[in-house]
Short mmCIF file of C-alpha atoms in Angstrom, two decimals:
data_model
loop_
_atom_site.label_atom_id
_atom_site.label_comp_id
_atom_site.label_asym_id
_atom_site.label_seq_id
_atom_site.Cartn_x
_atom_site.Cartn_y
_atom_site.Cartn_z
CA MET S 104 -0.03 -0.06 0.05
CA ARG S 105 2.93 2.16 0.96
CA VAL S 106 3.83 2.22 -2.65
CA ILE S 107 0.72 2.37 -4.35
CA ALA S 108 0.65 5.67 -2.34
CA LEU S 109 4.37 6.69 -3.28
CA VAL S 110 3.42 5.99 -6.65
CA CYS S 111 0.49 8.13 -6.77
CA ALA S 112 2.17 11.09 -4.88
CA LEU S 113 4.93 11.24 -7.52
CA SER S 114 2.02 11.27 -10.30
CA ILE S 115 0.28 14.02 -8.52
CA VAL S 116 3.42 16.37 -8.63
CA THR S 117 4.98 15.51 -11.85
CA ALA S 118 1.43 15.55 -13.47
CA PRO S 119 1.47 19.41 -13.68
CA VAL S 120 5.30 19.48 -14.63
CA LEU S 121 4.88 17.65 -17.67
CA ALA S 122 1.62 20.00 -18.62
CA ASP S 123 4.26 22.97 -17.99
CA ASP S 124 6.83 22.00 -20.67
CA ALA S 125 6.25 25.15 -22.92
CA SER S 126 6.69 27.21 -18.98
CA ILE S 127 10.07 25.82 -18.95
CA GLU S 128 10.89 26.19 -22.41
CA ALA S 129 9.97 29.70 -22.07
CA ARG S 130 12.10 30.78 -18.82
CA LEU S 131 15.34 28.55 -20.71
CA LYS S 132 14.81 31.12 -23.22
CA ALA S 133 14.72 33.84 -20.83
CA LEU S 134 17.81 32.68 -19.64
CA GLU S 135 19.78 32.24 -22.75
CA GLN S 136 18.68 35.72 -23.37
CA GLU S 137 19.71 36.99 -20.48
CA LEU S 138 23.36 35.41 -20.98
CA VAL S 139 23.57 36.87 -24.46
CA ASP S 140 22.71 40.28 -23.19
CA LEU S 141 25.39 39.86 -20.18
CA LYS S 142 28.07 38.99 -22.68
CA LYS S 143 27.27 41.75 -24.80
CA GLU S 144 27.60 44.24 -21.36
CA ASN S 145 30.98 42.17 -20.56
CA ASP S 146 32.43 43.16 -24.41
CA GLN S 147 31.10 46.69 -24.25
CA LEU S 148 32.94 46.98 -21.29
CA ARG S 149 36.20 45.28 -22.16
CA HIS S 150 36.07 47.72 -24.98
CA ASP S 151 35.56 50.88 -22.56
CA LEU S 152 38.48 49.51 -20.26
CA GLY S 153 40.80 49.08 -23.37
CA LEU S 154 40.93 45.44 -22.67
CA GLU S 155 40.13 44.27 -26.43
CA VAL S 156 43.48 42.72 -28.10
CA VAL S 157 41.91 43.40 -31.75
CA ALA S 158 39.92 46.69 -32.84
CA ARG S 159 36.32 45.51 -33.61
CA GLN S 160 34.16 47.19 -36.71
CA PRO S 161 31.19 47.97 -35.13
CA THR S 162 27.80 46.18 -36.57
CA VAL S 163 24.93 48.41 -37.52
CA ARG S 164 21.43 46.45 -38.01
CA THR S 165 19.46 48.27 -40.67
CA ALA S 166 15.71 47.95 -41.06
CA ALA S 167 15.82 44.91 -43.34
CA LYS S 168 15.68 41.55 -41.47
CA SER S 169 18.23 39.84 -44.03
CA GLU S 170 20.94 42.22 -44.03
CA THR S 171 23.74 43.72 -41.79
CA LEU S 172 25.99 46.66 -42.44
CA GLN S 173 29.57 47.84 -41.44
CA ILE S 174 30.92 51.26 -41.41
CA GLY S 175 35.01 51.50 -41.25
CA GLY S 176 37.53 53.46 -42.46
CA MET S 177 41.30 54.09 -42.58
CA LEU S 178 43.92 57.01 -41.99
CA GLN S 179 47.52 57.32 -42.81
CA ALA S 180 49.37 60.32 -42.02
CA GLN S 181 52.86 60.34 -43.73
CA THR S 182 56.12 62.63 -43.44
CA GLU S 183 59.07 62.41 -45.86
CA ALA S 184 62.57 64.25 -46.10
CA GLY S 185 65.18 64.17 -48.12
CA ASP S 186 65.94 63.59 -51.70
CA ARG S 187 63.50 63.56 -54.68
CA GLY S 188 63.41 59.66 -54.81
CA ASP S 189 61.74 57.79 -57.91
CA THR S 190 59.41 58.87 -60.31
CA ARG S 191 56.31 58.68 -58.23
CA PHE S 192 57.13 61.61 -56.07
CA ALA S 193 57.33 65.19 -57.44
CA ASN S 194 60.16 66.95 -55.68
CA GLY S 195 62.75 66.63 -52.80
CA ASN S 196 60.50 68.83 -50.43
CA THR S 197 60.42 68.10 -47.12
CA ARG S 198 56.62 67.38 -46.24
CA THR S 199 53.40 65.85 -44.38
CA TYR S 200 50.53 65.01 -45.59
CA LEU S 201 47.83 62.46 -45.72
CA ARG S 202 48.63 59.41 -47.49
CA ARG S 203 44.98 57.87 -47.49
CA ALA S 204 42.05 58.74 -45.92
CA ARG S 205 39.05 56.67 -46.27
CA LEU S 206 35.55 55.22 -45.48
CA ASN S 207 34.13 52.94 -46.43
CA ALA S 208 30.50 50.64 -45.82
CA SER S 209 30.15 46.85 -47.05
CA GLY S 210 27.33 44.27 -45.65
CA ARG S 211 25.77 40.95 -46.55
CA PHE S 212 22.37 39.70 -47.52
CA ILE S 213 20.70 36.23 -46.69
CA GLU S 214 20.27 35.50 -50.09
CA GLU S 215 24.01 35.20 -50.85
CA PHE S 216 24.60 38.88 -52.00
CA ASP S 217 27.46 41.24 -50.36
CA PHE S 218 28.48 44.30 -50.96
CA ARG S 219 31.39 47.01 -50.70
CA LEU S 220 31.59 51.28 -51.16
CA GLU S 221 34.40 52.45 -50.48
CA LEU S 222 35.29 56.37 -50.38
CA GLU S 223 38.77 57.99 -50.66
CA LEU S 224 39.26 61.57 -49.33
CA ALA S 225 43.03 61.99 -49.83
CA GLY S 226 44.74 59.51 -51.54
CA ALA S 227 47.70 60.99 -53.83
CA LEU S 228 51.38 60.55 -53.59
CA ALA S 229 51.90 63.28 -55.92
CA ASN S 230 51.81 67.11 -54.97
CA THR S 231 48.07 67.82 -55.00
CA THR S 232 46.23 71.26 -54.32
CA GLY S 233 42.92 70.17 -53.24
CA LEU S 234 41.19 67.10 -51.52
CA ARG S 235 38.39 65.72 -53.09
CA ALA S 236 36.27 62.68 -53.14
CA GLN S 237 36.04 59.84 -55.05
CA LEU S 238 35.20 55.80 -55.44
CA THR S 239 38.14 53.07 -54.58
CA ASP S 240 35.50 50.43 -54.70
CA ALA S 241 32.21 49.96 -55.20
CA PHE S 242 30.87 46.31 -55.90
CA MET S 243 28.62 43.47 -55.60
CA THR S 244 29.43 39.91 -55.08
CA TRP S 245 27.31 36.74 -55.21
CA ASN S 246 28.57 34.17 -52.74
CA ARG S 247 26.47 31.22 -53.12
CA PHE S 248 29.67 28.85 -54.36
CA ASP S 249 33.06 29.14 -52.35
CA ALA S 250 34.40 27.93 -55.93
CA ALA S 251 32.82 30.71 -58.01
CA ASN S 252 32.06 33.85 -56.59
CA VAL S 253 30.78 36.01 -58.88
CA ARG S 254 31.55 39.92 -58.77
CA ILE S 255 30.54 43.07 -60.83
CA GLY S 256 31.52 46.83 -60.00
CA GLN S 257 34.76 48.73 -59.57
CA PHE S 258 37.25 46.52 -57.70
CA LYS S 259 41.36 45.75 -58.14
CA SER S 260 41.80 43.60 -61.34
CA PRO S 261 43.27 40.24 -60.79
CA PHE S 262 46.61 41.12 -61.73
CA GLY S 263 49.79 41.53 -59.30
CA PHE S 264 50.47 40.10 -55.86
CA GLU S 265 51.61 43.06 -54.06
CA GLN S 266 48.59 45.20 -55.99
CA LEU S 267 46.06 43.05 -54.53
CA VAL S 268 47.50 42.82 -51.06
CA LEU S 269 45.20 45.50 -48.74
CA ASP S 270 47.15 49.00 -48.32
CA SER S 271 46.53 48.55 -44.74
CA ARG S 272 48.62 45.45 -44.59
CA LEU S 273 51.74 46.31 -46.59
CA TYR S 274 55.37 45.85 -44.94
CA THR S 275 57.03 48.69 -46.79
CA ILE S 276 55.23 52.33 -46.68
CA GLU S 277 54.69 52.41 -50.54
CA ARG S 278 54.22 49.43 -52.80
CA SER S 279 57.32 48.27 -55.34
CA LEU S 280 57.43 50.53 -58.64
CA VAL S 281 57.41 47.48 -60.88
CA ASN S 282 53.51 46.85 -59.35
CA ASP S 283 52.47 50.56 -59.22
CA ARG S 284 53.55 50.96 -63.03
CA LEU S 285 52.73 47.45 -64.41
CA THR S 286 49.49 46.76 -62.79
CA PRO S 287 45.76 47.62 -64.27
CA GLY S 288 44.50 48.27 -60.64
CA ARG S 289 41.19 49.29 -59.93
CA GLN S 290 38.76 48.89 -62.54
CA ILE S 291 35.33 48.24 -64.06
CA GLY S 292 34.22 45.02 -64.93
CA VAL S 293 32.92 42.04 -64.10
CA GLN S 294 34.82 38.78 -62.36
CA VAL S 295 34.75 35.11 -61.46
CA GLY S 296 36.67 33.65 -58.80
CA GLY S 297 36.92 31.36 -56.17
CA ASP S 298 38.74 28.47 -53.67
CA ALA S 299 39.34 24.84 -54.27
CA LEU S 300 40.83 22.02 -52.71
CA ASP S 301 40.96 23.36 -48.95
CA GLN S 302 42.07 26.57 -50.31
CA ARG S 303 45.19 25.39 -51.84
CA VAL S 304 44.18 26.88 -54.92
CA SER S 305 42.78 30.16 -55.85
CA TYR S 306 41.72 31.50 -59.03
CA ALA S 307 39.95 34.79 -60.36
CA ALA S 308 39.31 35.86 -63.89
CA GLY S 309 37.46 38.65 -65.19
CA LEU S 310 36.40 41.08 -68.29
CA PHE S 311 37.11 44.81 -67.76
CA ASN S 312 36.59 48.15 -69.75
CA GLY S 313 40.49 48.36 -69.00
CA ASN S 314 40.20 52.53 -68.80
CA GLY S 315 41.42 53.14 -65.31
CA THR S 316 39.94 53.98 -62.38
CA ASN S 317 36.40 55.66 -62.12
CA VAL S 318 36.28 55.64 -66.10
CA ASN S 319 32.52 54.27 -66.75
CA PHE S 320 32.79 53.85 -70.49
CA ASN S 321 35.09 51.83 -72.67
CA ASP S 322 37.17 53.71 -75.15
CA ASN S 323 36.75 50.56 -78.02
CA ASP S 324 34.60 47.66 -78.11
CA LYS S 325 37.23 45.24 -76.26
CA PHE S 326 37.57 44.33 -72.94
CA MET S 327 40.87 44.06 -71.12
CA VAL S 328 41.30 40.35 -70.10
CA ALA S 329 42.70 39.79 -66.77
CA GLY S 330 43.47 36.42 -64.83
CA ARG S 331 45.15 34.89 -61.90
CA VAL S 332 45.86 31.42 -60.44
CA SER S 333 47.82 30.78 -57.19
CA ALA S 334 48.69 27.63 -55.17
CA VAL S 335 50.19 26.44 -51.80
CA PRO S 336 52.49 23.67 -52.45
CA PHE S 337 53.43 23.47 -48.57
CA SER S 338 51.45 24.25 -45.73
CA GLY S 339 52.58 22.38 -42.37
CA ARG S 340 55.57 22.65 -39.57
CA PHE S 341 59.13 21.73 -40.14
CA LEU S 342 62.01 22.34 -37.71
CA ASP S 343 59.33 23.21 -34.91
CA VAL S 344 57.87 26.14 -36.86
CA PRO S 345 54.85 26.36 -39.01
CA TRP S 346 55.95 26.94 -42.75
CA ARG S 347 53.37 28.07 -45.86
CA TRP S 348 54.65 28.17 -49.40
CA SER S 349 52.45 29.94 -52.15
CA VAL S 350 53.09 30.70 -55.53
CA GLY S 351 51.34 32.77 -58.10
CA ALA S 352 50.74 33.58 -61.76
CA ASN S 353 49.11 36.36 -63.41
CA GLY S 354 48.53 38.27 -66.94
CA PHE S 355 46.39 40.44 -68.88
CA ARG S 356 45.78 41.96 -71.97
CA ASN S 357 43.82 45.02 -73.74
CA SER S 358 43.61 47.17 -76.91
CA ASP S 359 43.77 51.20 -75.75
CA ALA S 360 43.03 53.87 -77.29
CA GLY S 361 45.01 56.24 -75.47
CA VAL S 362 46.00 55.20 -72.44
CA THR S 363 48.36 56.74 -69.87
CA VAL S 364 51.64 54.35 -69.69
CA PRO S 365 54.72 54.58 -66.83
CA PRO S 366 57.02 57.62 -68.08
CA GLU S 367 60.00 55.17 -67.69
CA LEU S 368 58.59 54.41 -71.54
CA GLY S 369 59.25 57.74 -72.64
CA ILE S 370 55.92 58.03 -73.88
CA SER S 371 52.97 59.98 -72.35
CA SER S 372 49.75 58.21 -73.99
CA PHE S 373 49.63 54.72 -75.84
CA THR S 374 47.14 53.86 -78.40
CA GLY S 375 47.47 49.93 -79.47
CA HIS S 376 48.06 46.29 -77.90
CA ARG S 377 49.00 46.03 -74.29
CA SER S 378 49.97 43.00 -72.38
CA ALA S 379 52.15 42.13 -69.14
CA ALA S 380 52.89 39.03 -67.39
CA GLY S 381 53.92 38.15 -63.72
CA TYR S 382 55.11 35.65 -61.51
CA ASP S 383 55.46 35.66 -57.39
CA THR S 384 56.27 33.34 -54.45
CA GLN S 385 55.81 33.81 -50.73
CA LEU S 386 57.58 31.67 -47.96
CA VAL S 387 56.36 32.21 -43.95
CA ALA S 388 58.41 30.31 -42.17
CA GLY S 389 57.65 31.26 -38.25
CA ARG S 390 58.64 34.54 -37.61
CA THR S 391 60.40 35.30 -41.14
CA GLU S 392 58.34 36.13 -44.43
CA VAL S 393 59.89 36.48 -47.77
CA TRP S 394 57.71 38.13 -50.82
CA ALA S 395 59.03 37.57 -54.54
CA GLU S 396 57.90 39.06 -57.64
CA SER S 397 58.54 39.54 -61.53
CA MET S 398 56.68 41.11 -64.19
CA ARG S 399 57.04 42.02 -67.52
CA GLY S 400 54.86 44.34 -70.17
CA GLU S 401 54.19 44.85 -73.76
CA PHE S 402 53.40 47.89 -75.75
CA GLU S 403 52.64 46.90 -79.35
CA PRO S 404 51.29 50.28 -81.29
CA SER S 405 49.05 50.72 -83.50
CA ASN S 406 49.96 50.96 -86.93
CA GLY S 407 53.58 50.77 -85.83
CA LYS S 408 56.60 48.32 -86.81
CA PRO S 409 57.67 45.29 -84.86
CA SER S 410 60.56 47.43 -84.16
CA HIS S 411 58.31 50.04 -82.70
CA ARG S 412 56.97 47.83 -79.82
CA LEU S 413 57.89 49.05 -75.82
CA HIS S 414 58.95 46.79 -73.02
CA ALA S 415 59.03 47.63 -69.44
CA SER S 416 59.88 45.22 -66.95
CA GLY S 417 60.89 44.54 -63.17
CA TRP S 418 60.98 42.53 -60.13
CA TYR S 419 61.42 43.12 -56.16
CA ALA S 420 62.39 40.64 -53.14
CA GLN S 421 61.85 41.61 -49.69
CA ALA S 422 62.06 39.92 -46.09
CA GLY S 423 60.85 40.48 -42.98
CA TYR S 424 61.41 39.51 -39.50
CA GLU S 425 59.65 39.68 -36.19
CA ALA S 426 61.99 40.66 -33.66
CA ILE S 427 59.23 41.01 -30.95
CA ARG S 428 56.35 38.91 -32.14
CA ASP S 429 53.07 40.88 -33.29
CA LYS S 430 55.27 44.14 -31.84
CA LEU S 431 58.53 44.93 -34.13
CA GLN S 432 58.98 43.70 -37.65
CA PHE S 433 62.47 44.74 -39.76
CA ILE S 434 62.05 44.92 -43.62
CA ALA S 435 64.74 44.54 -46.13
CA ARG S 436 63.99 45.04 -50.08
CA ARG S 437 65.51 44.98 -53.29
CA GLU S 438 63.83 46.37 -56.37
CA GLU S 439 64.41 47.10 -60.28
CA PHE S 440 61.91 48.45 -62.74
CA GLY S 441 62.70 49.99 -66.19
CA GLY S 442 61.83 50.59 -69.90
CA SER S 443 63.71 51.49 -72.87
CA GLY S 444 66.87 51.09 -71.25
CA HIS S 445 66.92 52.66 -68.44
CA SER S 446 65.87 51.22 -65.18
CA THR S 447 65.31 52.38 -61.50
CA ARG S 448 67.04 50.17 -58.68
CA SER S 449 66.23 50.84 -55.17
CA SER S 450 67.27 49.28 -51.62
CA ILE S 451 64.94 49.97 -48.84
CA VAL S 452 65.47 49.12 -45.13
CA GLY S 453 62.49 49.53 -42.31
CA LEU S 454 60.54 48.80 -39.40
CA ASN S 455 57.38 48.54 -38.37
CA TRP S 456 55.70 49.14 -34.81
CA TYR S 457 52.16 47.21 -34.26
CA LEU S 458 50.70 49.02 -31.44
CA ARG S 459 47.72 47.13 -32.45
CA HIS S 460 48.21 44.80 -35.20
CA HIS S 461 47.50 46.64 -38.37
CA ASP S 462 45.16 48.39 -36.94
CA LEU S 463 47.45 51.02 -35.39
CA LYS S 464 50.96 50.67 -36.47
CA LEU S 465 53.86 52.70 -36.88
CA GLN S 466 56.31 52.48 -39.85
CA LEU S 467 59.86 53.89 -40.50
CA ASP S 468 61.32 53.20 -44.17
CA LEU S 469 64.70 54.28 -45.46
CA VAL S 470 65.09 54.34 -49.44
CA ARG S 471 67.69 54.22 -51.63
CA SER S 472 67.55 54.76 -55.33
CA ALA S 473 69.46 54.96 -58.40
CA VAL S 474 67.29 56.82 -61.05
CA PRO S 475 68.09 57.50 -64.59
CA ASP S 476 68.53 61.24 -65.51
CA LEU S 477 69.20 61.85 -61.59
CA ALA S 478 73.49 61.90 -61.27
CA LYS S 479 73.00 61.26 -57.10
CA GLN S 480 72.17 58.65 -55.49
CA GLN S 481 68.52 59.47 -53.58
CA GLN S 482 68.00 58.88 -50.48
CA LYS S 483 65.03 59.23 -48.79
CA ILE S 484 63.62 58.67 -45.35
CA ILE S 485 59.31 57.97 -44.84
CA ALA S 486 57.75 57.79 -41.58
CA ARG S 487 53.91 57.08 -41.57
CA LEU S 488 51.30 56.59 -38.69
CA GLN S 489 48.02 54.11 -39.85
CA THR S 490 44.73 53.51 -38.00
CA VAL S 491 42.11 51.21 -38.96
CA PHE S 492 38.90 51.92 -37.73
#
């Protein structure tokens, strides 16, 4: 009888509990929401106290349910002294200026589309007398498949490893001369690209107007064709440190009608067929990182003889070493670029002090260059303070 009474008592107690499953589930959801709110408050407190290791971009929720928006930007304040340097610099005057000042917005739709819009408020290396806003990036990407992302708008065409590295993540203050002179840079067009084999192989190929940045027309009825492929032959540990070796190849071809070409060619405007090819490799071994890249461009004028073809080529090799992990890095680079029998040769030694990774860093470079038509060897000191927000 006692057993029967105990069973009856348990039934009486558990019956309301079983009947109140919905109430329990609601309480659990409330507790989970309280934990989420508590985590947000903790993250905000850490941010206010300056305890975050990496700066975070704020995420803004828009009125649409399927959309997020991120607002960011970059400032690079720069100063230089010494001689003129290579042909990218106007003179040898000491100056302080804004190398880049940018604002950007990027977002993602649940329908597997994302977008990016960036404005350049200051961004000239040459002397300027006025600052004006213009577009750098403005594109949309359909990212349904990792192996085949489709992008349309204005963005960097897939040519030149160093050119494709973000401006904020360069190890030297300025890119190599060959990357600035031979790469098409940002163009308006459409591109397909992606990764395969666990991101061991990457590719990108596209069709572009080929007229330059912020030019919304085509100067003829032909597109510039550009493509790049890269691979990682080895990634793993060796001698008890992580190693990663990458290789890449790229090229482009275009028919031009009065496009601006590198001054090293001895002409200001070019009409005809222009093409280029490049090869690069990168090696990361522990605290050491090595880059090397070579490019060659061919310029075949319209209605010209084969002997009138112009050539331009160049290369660079650089190595970096983190003397203090994630804080102090030393850089050395040797580069050469030229056309029409004249070459500019430069050597660069520098250091990077990372206050908060690439989001806040100080860079200092000493550049020595042998420039055609300048008898004196050029020596230039450049310093930069960068913040990404």
